[in-house]
Short mmCIF file of C-alpha atoms and ligand atoms in Angstrom, two decimals:
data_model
loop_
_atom_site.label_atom_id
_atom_site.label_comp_id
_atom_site.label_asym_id
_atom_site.label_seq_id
_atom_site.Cartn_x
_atom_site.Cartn_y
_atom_site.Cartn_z
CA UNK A 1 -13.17 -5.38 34.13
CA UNK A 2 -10.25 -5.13 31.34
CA UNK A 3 -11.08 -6.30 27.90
CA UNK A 4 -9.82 -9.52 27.02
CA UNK A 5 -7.46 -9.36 24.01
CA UNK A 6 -9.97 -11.01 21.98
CA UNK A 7 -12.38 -8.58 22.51
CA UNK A 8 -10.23 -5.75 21.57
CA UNK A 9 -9.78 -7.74 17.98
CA UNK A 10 -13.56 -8.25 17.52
CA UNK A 11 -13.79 -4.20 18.57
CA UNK A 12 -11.41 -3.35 16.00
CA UNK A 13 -13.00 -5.71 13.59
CA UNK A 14 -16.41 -4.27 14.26
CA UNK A 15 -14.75 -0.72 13.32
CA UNK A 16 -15.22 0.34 16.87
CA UNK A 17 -12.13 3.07 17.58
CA UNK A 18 -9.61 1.85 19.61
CA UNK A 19 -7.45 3.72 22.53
CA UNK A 20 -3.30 3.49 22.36
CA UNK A 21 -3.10 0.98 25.28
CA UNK A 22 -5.36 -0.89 22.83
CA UNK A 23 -3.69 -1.09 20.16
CA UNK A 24 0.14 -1.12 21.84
CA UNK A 25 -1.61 -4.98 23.55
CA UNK A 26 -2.67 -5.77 19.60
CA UNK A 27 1.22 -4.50 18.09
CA UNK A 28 3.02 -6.02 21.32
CA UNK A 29 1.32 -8.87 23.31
CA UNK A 30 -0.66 -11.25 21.42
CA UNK A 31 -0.14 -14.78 21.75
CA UNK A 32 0.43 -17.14 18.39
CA UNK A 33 -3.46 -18.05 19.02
CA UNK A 34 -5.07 -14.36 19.78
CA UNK A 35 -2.52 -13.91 16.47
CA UNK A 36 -4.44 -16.27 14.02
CA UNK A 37 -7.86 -15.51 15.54
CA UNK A 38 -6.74 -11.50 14.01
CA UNK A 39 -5.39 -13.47 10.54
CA UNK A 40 -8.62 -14.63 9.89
CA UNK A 41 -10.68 -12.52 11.04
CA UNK A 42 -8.95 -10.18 8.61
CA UNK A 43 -8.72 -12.36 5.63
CA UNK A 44 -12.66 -12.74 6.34
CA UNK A 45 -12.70 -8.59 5.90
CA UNK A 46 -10.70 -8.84 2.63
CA UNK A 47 -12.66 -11.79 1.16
CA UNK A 48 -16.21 -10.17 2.22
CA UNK A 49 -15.19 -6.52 0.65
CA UNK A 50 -13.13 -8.46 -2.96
CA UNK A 51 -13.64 -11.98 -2.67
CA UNK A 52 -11.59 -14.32 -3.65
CA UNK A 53 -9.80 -12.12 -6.67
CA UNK A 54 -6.49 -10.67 -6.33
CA UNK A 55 -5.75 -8.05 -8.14
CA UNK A 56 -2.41 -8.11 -10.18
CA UNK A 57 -0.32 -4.96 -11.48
CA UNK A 58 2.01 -4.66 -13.85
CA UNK A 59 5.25 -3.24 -12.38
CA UNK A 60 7.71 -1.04 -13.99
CA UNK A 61 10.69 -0.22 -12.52
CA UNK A 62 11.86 2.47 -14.99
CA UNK A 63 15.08 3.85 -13.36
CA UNK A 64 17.30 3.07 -10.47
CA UNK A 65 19.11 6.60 -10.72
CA UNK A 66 18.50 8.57 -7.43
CA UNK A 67 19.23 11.77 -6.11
CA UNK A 68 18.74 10.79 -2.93
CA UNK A 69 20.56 9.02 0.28
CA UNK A 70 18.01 6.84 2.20
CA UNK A 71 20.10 5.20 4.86
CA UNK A 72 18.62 1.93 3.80
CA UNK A 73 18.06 1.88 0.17
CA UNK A 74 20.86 0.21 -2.25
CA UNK A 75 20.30 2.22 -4.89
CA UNK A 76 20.93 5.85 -2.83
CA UNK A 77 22.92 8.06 -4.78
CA UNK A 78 25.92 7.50 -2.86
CA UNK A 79 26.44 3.89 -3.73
CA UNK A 80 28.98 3.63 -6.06
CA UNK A 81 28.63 -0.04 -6.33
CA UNK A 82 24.79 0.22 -7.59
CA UNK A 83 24.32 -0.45 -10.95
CA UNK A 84 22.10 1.95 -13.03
CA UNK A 85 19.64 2.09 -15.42
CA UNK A 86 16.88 4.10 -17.01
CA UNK A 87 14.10 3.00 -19.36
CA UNK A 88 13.48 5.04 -22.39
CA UNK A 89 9.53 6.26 -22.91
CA UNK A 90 9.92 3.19 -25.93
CA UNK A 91 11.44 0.53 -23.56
CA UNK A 92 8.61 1.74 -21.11
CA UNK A 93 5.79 1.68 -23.73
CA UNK A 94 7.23 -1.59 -25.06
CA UNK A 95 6.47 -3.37 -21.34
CA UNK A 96 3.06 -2.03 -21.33
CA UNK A 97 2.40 -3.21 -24.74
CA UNK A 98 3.73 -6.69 -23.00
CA UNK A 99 1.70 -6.57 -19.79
CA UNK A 100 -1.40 -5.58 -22.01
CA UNK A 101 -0.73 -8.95 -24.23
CA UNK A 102 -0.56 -10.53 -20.80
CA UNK A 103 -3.64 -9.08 -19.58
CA UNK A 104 -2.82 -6.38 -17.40
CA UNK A 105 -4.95 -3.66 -16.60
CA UNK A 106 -2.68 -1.59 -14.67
CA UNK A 107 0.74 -0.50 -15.13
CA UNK A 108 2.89 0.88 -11.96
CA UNK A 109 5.86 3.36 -12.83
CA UNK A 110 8.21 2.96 -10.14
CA UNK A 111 11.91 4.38 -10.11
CA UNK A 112 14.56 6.64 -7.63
CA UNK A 113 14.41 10.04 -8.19
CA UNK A 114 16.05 10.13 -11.62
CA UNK A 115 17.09 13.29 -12.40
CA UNK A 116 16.83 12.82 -16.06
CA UNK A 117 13.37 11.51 -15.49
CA UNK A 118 12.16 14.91 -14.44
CA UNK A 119 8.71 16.42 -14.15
CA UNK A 120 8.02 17.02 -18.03
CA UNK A 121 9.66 13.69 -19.00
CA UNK A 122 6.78 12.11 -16.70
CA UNK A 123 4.24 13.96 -18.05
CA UNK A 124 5.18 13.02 -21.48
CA UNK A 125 5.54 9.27 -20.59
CA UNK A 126 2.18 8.99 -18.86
CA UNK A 127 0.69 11.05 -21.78
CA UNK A 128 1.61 8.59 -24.18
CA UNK A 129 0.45 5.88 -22.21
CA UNK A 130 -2.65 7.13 -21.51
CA UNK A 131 -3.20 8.15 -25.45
CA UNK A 132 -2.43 3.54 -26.25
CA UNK A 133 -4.20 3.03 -23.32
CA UNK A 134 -7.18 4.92 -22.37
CA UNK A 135 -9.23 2.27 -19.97
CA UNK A 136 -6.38 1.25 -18.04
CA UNK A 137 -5.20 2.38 -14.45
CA UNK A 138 -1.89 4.29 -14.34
CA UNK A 139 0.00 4.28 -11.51
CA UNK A 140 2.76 6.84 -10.60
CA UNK A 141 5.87 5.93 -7.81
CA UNK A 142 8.33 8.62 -8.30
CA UNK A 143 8.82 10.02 -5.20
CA UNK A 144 8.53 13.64 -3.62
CA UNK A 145 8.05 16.19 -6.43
CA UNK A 146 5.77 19.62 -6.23
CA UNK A 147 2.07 20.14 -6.32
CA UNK A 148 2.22 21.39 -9.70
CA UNK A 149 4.14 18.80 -10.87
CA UNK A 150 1.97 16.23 -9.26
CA UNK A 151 -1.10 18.21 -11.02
CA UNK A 152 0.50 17.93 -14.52
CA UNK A 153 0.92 14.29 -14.13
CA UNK A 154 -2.96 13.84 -12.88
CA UNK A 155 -3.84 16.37 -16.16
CA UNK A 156 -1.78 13.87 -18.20
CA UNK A 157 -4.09 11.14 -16.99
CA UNK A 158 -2.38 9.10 -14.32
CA UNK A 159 -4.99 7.49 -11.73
CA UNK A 160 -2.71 6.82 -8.69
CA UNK A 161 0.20 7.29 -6.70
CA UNK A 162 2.67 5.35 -4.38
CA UNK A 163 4.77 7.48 -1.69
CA UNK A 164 5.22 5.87 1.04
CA UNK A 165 5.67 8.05 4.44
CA UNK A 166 8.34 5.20 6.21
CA UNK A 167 7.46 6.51 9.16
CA UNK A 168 5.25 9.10 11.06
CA UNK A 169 7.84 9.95 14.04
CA UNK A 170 9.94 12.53 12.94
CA UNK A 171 12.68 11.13 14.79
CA UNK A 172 12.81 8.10 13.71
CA UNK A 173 12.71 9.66 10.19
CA UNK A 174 15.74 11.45 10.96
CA UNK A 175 17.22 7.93 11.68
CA UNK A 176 16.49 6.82 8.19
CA UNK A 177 16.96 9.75 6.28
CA UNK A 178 19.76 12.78 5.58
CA UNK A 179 18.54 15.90 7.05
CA UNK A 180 17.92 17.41 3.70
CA UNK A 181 14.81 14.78 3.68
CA UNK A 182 12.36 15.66 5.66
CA UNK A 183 8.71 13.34 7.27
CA UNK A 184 6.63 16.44 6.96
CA UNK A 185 7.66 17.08 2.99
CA UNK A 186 6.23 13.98 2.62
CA UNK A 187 3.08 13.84 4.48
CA UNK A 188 2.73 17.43 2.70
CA UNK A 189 2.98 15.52 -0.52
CA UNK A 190 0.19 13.07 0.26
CA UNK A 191 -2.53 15.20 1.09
CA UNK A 192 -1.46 16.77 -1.92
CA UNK A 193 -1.79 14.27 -3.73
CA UNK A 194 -5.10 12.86 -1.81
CA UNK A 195 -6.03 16.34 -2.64
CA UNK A 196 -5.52 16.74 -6.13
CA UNK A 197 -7.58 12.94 -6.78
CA UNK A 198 -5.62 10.22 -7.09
CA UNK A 199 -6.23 7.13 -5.59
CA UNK A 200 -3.06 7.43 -3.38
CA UNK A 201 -0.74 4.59 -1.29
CA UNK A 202 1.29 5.26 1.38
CA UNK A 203 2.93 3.21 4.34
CA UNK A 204 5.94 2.01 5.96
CA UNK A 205 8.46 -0.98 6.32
CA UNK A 206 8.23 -3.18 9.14
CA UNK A 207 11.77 -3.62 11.21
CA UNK A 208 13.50 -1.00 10.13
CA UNK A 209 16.59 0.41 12.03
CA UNK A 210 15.32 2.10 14.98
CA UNK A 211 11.71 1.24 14.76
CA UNK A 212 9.78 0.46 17.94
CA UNK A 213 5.93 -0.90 18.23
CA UNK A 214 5.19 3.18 19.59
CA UNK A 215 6.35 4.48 15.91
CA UNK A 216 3.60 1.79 14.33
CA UNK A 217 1.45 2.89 16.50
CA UNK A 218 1.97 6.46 15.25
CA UNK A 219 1.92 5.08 11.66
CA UNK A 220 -1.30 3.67 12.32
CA UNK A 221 -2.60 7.09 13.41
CA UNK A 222 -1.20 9.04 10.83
CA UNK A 223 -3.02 6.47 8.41
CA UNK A 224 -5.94 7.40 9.37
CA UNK A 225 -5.33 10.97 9.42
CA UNK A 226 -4.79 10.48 5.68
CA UNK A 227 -6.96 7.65 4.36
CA UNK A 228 -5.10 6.36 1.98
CA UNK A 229 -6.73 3.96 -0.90
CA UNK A 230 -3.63 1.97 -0.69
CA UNK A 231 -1.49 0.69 1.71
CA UNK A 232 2.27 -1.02 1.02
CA UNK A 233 3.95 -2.23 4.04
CA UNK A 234 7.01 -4.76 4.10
CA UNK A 235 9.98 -5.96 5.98
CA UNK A 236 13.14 -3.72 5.95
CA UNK A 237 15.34 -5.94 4.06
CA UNK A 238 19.44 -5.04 4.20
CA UNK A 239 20.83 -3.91 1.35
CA UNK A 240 24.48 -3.98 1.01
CA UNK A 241 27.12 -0.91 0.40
CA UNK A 242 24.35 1.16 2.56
CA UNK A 243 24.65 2.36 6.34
CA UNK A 244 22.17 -0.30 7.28
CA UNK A 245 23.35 -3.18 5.25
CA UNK A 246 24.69 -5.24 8.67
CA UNK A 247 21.03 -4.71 10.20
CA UNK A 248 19.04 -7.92 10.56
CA UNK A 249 16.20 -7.98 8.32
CA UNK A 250 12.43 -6.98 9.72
CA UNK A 251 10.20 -10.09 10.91
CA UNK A 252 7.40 -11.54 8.60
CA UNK A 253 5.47 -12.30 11.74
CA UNK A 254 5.29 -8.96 12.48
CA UNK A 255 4.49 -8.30 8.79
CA UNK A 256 1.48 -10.58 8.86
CA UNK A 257 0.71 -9.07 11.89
CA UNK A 258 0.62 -6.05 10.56
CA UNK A 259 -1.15 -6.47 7.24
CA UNK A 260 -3.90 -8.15 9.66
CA UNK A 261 -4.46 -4.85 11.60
CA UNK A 262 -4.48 -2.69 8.83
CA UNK A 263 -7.10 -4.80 7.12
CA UNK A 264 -9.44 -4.72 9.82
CA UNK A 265 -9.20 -1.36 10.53
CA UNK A 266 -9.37 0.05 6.79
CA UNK A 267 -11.77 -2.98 5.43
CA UNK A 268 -11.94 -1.60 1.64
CA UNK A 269 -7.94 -0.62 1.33
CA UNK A 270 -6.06 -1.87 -1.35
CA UNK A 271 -3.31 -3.45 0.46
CA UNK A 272 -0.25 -5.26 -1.87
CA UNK A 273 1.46 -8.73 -1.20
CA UNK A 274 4.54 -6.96 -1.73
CA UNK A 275 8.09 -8.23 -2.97
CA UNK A 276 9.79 -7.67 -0.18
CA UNK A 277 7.88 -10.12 2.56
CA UNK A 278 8.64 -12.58 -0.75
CA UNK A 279 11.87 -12.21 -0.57
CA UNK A 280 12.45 -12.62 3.16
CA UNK A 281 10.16 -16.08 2.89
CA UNK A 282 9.61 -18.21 0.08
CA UNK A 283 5.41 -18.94 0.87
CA UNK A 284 5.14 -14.70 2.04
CA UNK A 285 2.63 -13.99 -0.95
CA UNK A 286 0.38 -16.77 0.58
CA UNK A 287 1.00 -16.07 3.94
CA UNK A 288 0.68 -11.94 3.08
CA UNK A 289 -3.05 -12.95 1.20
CA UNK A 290 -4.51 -14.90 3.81
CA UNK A 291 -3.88 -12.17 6.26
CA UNK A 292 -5.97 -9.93 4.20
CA UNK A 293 -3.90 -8.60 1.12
CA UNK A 294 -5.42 -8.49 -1.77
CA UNK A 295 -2.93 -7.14 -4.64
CA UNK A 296 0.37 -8.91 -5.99
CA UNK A 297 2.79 -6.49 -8.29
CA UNK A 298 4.57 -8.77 -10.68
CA UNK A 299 7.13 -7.67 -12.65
CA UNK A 300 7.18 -6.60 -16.26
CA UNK A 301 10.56 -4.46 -16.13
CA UNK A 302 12.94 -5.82 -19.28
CA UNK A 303 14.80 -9.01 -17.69
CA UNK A 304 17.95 -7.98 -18.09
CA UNK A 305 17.51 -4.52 -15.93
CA UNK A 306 16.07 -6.45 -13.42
CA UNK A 307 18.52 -7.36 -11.19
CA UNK A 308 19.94 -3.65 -11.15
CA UNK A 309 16.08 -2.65 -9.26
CA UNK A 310 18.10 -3.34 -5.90
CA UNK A 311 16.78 -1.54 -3.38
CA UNK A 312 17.58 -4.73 -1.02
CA UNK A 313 19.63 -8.01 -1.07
CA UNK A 314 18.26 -10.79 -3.44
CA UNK A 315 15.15 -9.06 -4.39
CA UNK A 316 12.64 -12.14 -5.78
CA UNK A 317 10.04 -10.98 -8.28
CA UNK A 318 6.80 -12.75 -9.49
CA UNK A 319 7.78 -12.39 -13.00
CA UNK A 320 5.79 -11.89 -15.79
CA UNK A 321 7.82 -11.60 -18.75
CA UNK A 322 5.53 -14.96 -20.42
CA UNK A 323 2.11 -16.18 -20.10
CA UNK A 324 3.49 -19.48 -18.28
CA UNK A 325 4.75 -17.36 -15.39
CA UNK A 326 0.84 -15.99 -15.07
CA UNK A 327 -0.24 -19.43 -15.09
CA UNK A 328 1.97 -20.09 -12.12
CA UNK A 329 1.14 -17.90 -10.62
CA UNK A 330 -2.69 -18.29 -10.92
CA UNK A 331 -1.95 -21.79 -10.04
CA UNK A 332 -0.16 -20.58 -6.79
CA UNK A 333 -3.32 -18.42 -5.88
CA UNK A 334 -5.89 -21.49 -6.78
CA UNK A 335 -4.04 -23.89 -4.53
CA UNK A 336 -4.82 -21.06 -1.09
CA UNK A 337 -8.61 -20.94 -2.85
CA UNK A 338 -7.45 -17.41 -5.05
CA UNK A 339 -7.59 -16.94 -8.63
CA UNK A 340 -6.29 -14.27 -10.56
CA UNK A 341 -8.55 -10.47 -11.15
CA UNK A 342 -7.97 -8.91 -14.54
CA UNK A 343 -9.49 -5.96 -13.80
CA UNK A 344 -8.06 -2.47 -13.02
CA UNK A 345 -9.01 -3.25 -9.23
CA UNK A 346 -9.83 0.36 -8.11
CA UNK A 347 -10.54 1.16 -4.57
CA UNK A 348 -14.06 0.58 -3.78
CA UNK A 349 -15.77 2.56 -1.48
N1 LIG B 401 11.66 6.59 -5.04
C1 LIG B 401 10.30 6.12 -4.85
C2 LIG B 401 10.21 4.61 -4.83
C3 LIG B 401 10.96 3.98 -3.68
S1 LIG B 401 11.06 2.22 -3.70
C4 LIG B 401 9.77 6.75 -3.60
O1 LIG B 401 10.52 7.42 -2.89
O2 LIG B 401 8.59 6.58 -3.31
C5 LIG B 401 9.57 1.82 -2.84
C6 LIG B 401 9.70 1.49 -1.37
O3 LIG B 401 10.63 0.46 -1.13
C7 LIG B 401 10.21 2.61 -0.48
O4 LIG B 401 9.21 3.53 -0.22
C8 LIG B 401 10.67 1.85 0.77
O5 LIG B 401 9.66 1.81 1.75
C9 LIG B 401 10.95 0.45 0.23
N2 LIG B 401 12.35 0.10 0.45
C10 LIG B 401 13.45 0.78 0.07
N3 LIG B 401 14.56 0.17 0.53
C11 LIG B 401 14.16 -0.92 1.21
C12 LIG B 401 14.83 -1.93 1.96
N4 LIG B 401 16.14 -1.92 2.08
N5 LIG B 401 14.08 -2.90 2.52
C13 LIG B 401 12.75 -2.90 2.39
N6 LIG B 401 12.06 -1.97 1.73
C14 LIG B 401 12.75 -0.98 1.16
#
């Protein structure tokens, strides 16, 4: 007899491997019941492996330069229109000194592909970080580089890294990216990167041009391939001034949806209430946690460079420029049963 959809949640839930047809019924065909009996069984995984903590980093945008042309980034090098900015090691030392006062015990470097922030410029940067800050978790997003320059930036003492793969299916890549970008230069750089010891994050946006339930399928797969300690997944967003910028916006649904999956079937992954499901609804960090995420990224980058971060339309951030905006936020996670973790929040095994 075929398994009911139910049971196919409980057998990924009870870490039992599933086939494709399996998981295409979980990405395609359940109802909005079968979908909240997944939500909590997944916020059930998250809350048994962390508990009611969510861990908080303090994000850093430090340059929205790029070299690159993602079809569906604003900030790609060939939008004239984007406004630019780069942080200076001082302006970036100066937020961590900030998010430290705040309580912050890890700081996420994020930024396009600045030239001018090249491989001995990051090693310098996390180097002086680390030397302020020896206890606390750095966290590296700055895109493809080599494996030497990804070893220089582990030897300087960063702990982690963000590259996200976008998607497995090299196709579909191609539909996202200029040929001179290529799906398996990433994936080369995250086992590189898994290899070398970080604690690394990769994953994918949900709705973006081109992308069919198959391709998260494939994502899915090539997860597990790598095992990533970290997983950041939100809704394509449209920026404007880019080829995509008419395409509606990925679903939140689907976002929950996803978040839910990926929680049951990697139980102990770090996985972020990201910025982007906030933007595209007003209650997604609440929605996003009690589908099992477990990490929020507020924003520490100077105020006024802010707005120039825009990878998408209307970007929201959970700001942290004061104390009062922590306290909001805490009192955001208290009222869904949440409080605020402190602590560096490494992946637990
Ligand atoms: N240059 C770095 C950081 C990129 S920004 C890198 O390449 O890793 C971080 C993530 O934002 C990207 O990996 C992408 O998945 C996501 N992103 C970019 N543009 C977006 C958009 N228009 N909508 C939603 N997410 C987007």
């Amino acid at each position: 007899m075929e398994k009911s959809r139910i049971d196919i949640i409980n057998h990924l839930a009870d870490g039992d491997t599933l086939s494709r047809d399996e998981w295409m019924i979980l990405l395609s065909s359940l109802d909005d019941g079968e979908r909240e009996y997944l939500r909590v069984k997944a916020q059930e995984v998250a809350v048994s492996h962390y508990g009611k903590g969510i861990f908080v980093r303090a994000l850093l945008e430090i340059s929205s330069y790029c070299k690159n042309n993602c079809y569906y980034c604003g900030i790609r090098a060939s939008n004239r229109d984007a406004q630019r900015y780069r942080l200076s090691k001082e302006e970036i030392l100066e937020c961590c000194k900030e998010a430290d006062a705040l309580g912050f015990n890890t700081f996420v470097l994020q930024g396009g592909e600045d030239p001018v922030q090249n491989d001995a410029w990051v090693v310098d940067v996390v180097k002086a970080i680390r030397a302020a800050y020896p206890e606390k978790a750095i966290t590296l997003s700055v895109g493809e580089r080599s494996a030497e320059a990804y070893a220089a930036f582990k030897e300087a003492g960063a702990n982690r890294f963000l590259l996200r793969h976008e998607t497995r299916n090299d196709e579909h890549y191609s539909q996202l990216h200029p040929s001179m970008m290529s799906s398996e230069n990433r994936r080369q750089c995250l086992m590189t990167l898994k290899r070398l010891g970080f604690q690394t994050g990769s994953g994918m946006m949900i709705g973006s041009p081109g992308q069919t339930d198959e391709h998260l399928y494939e994502d899915i797969r090539f997860l597990e391939e790598l095992q990533p300690q970290m997983i950041g997944i939100g809704p394509f967003l449209p920026a404007t001034n880019t080829p995509f910028e008419n395409h509606s916006p990925g679903s939140a649904d689907k976002t929950i949806l996803m978040l839910s999956l990926l929680r049951l079937r990697f139980p102990n992954v770090l996985l972020p209430a990201t910025t982007a499901l906030a933007t595209l609804c007003s209650n997604g960090m609440e929605r996003a946690i009690s589908a099992g995420a477990n990490v929020v990224m507020p924003n520490v980058s100077p105020v006024e460079q802010r707005k120039k971060y825009s990878i998408y339309d209307n970007k929201k951030s959970t700001g942290a420029e004061s104390a009062q905006q922590m306290q909001q936020l805490e009192n955001r996670l208290n009222a869904i049963g949440y409080h605020i973790d402190y602590g560096r929040g490494d992946y637990r095994n």
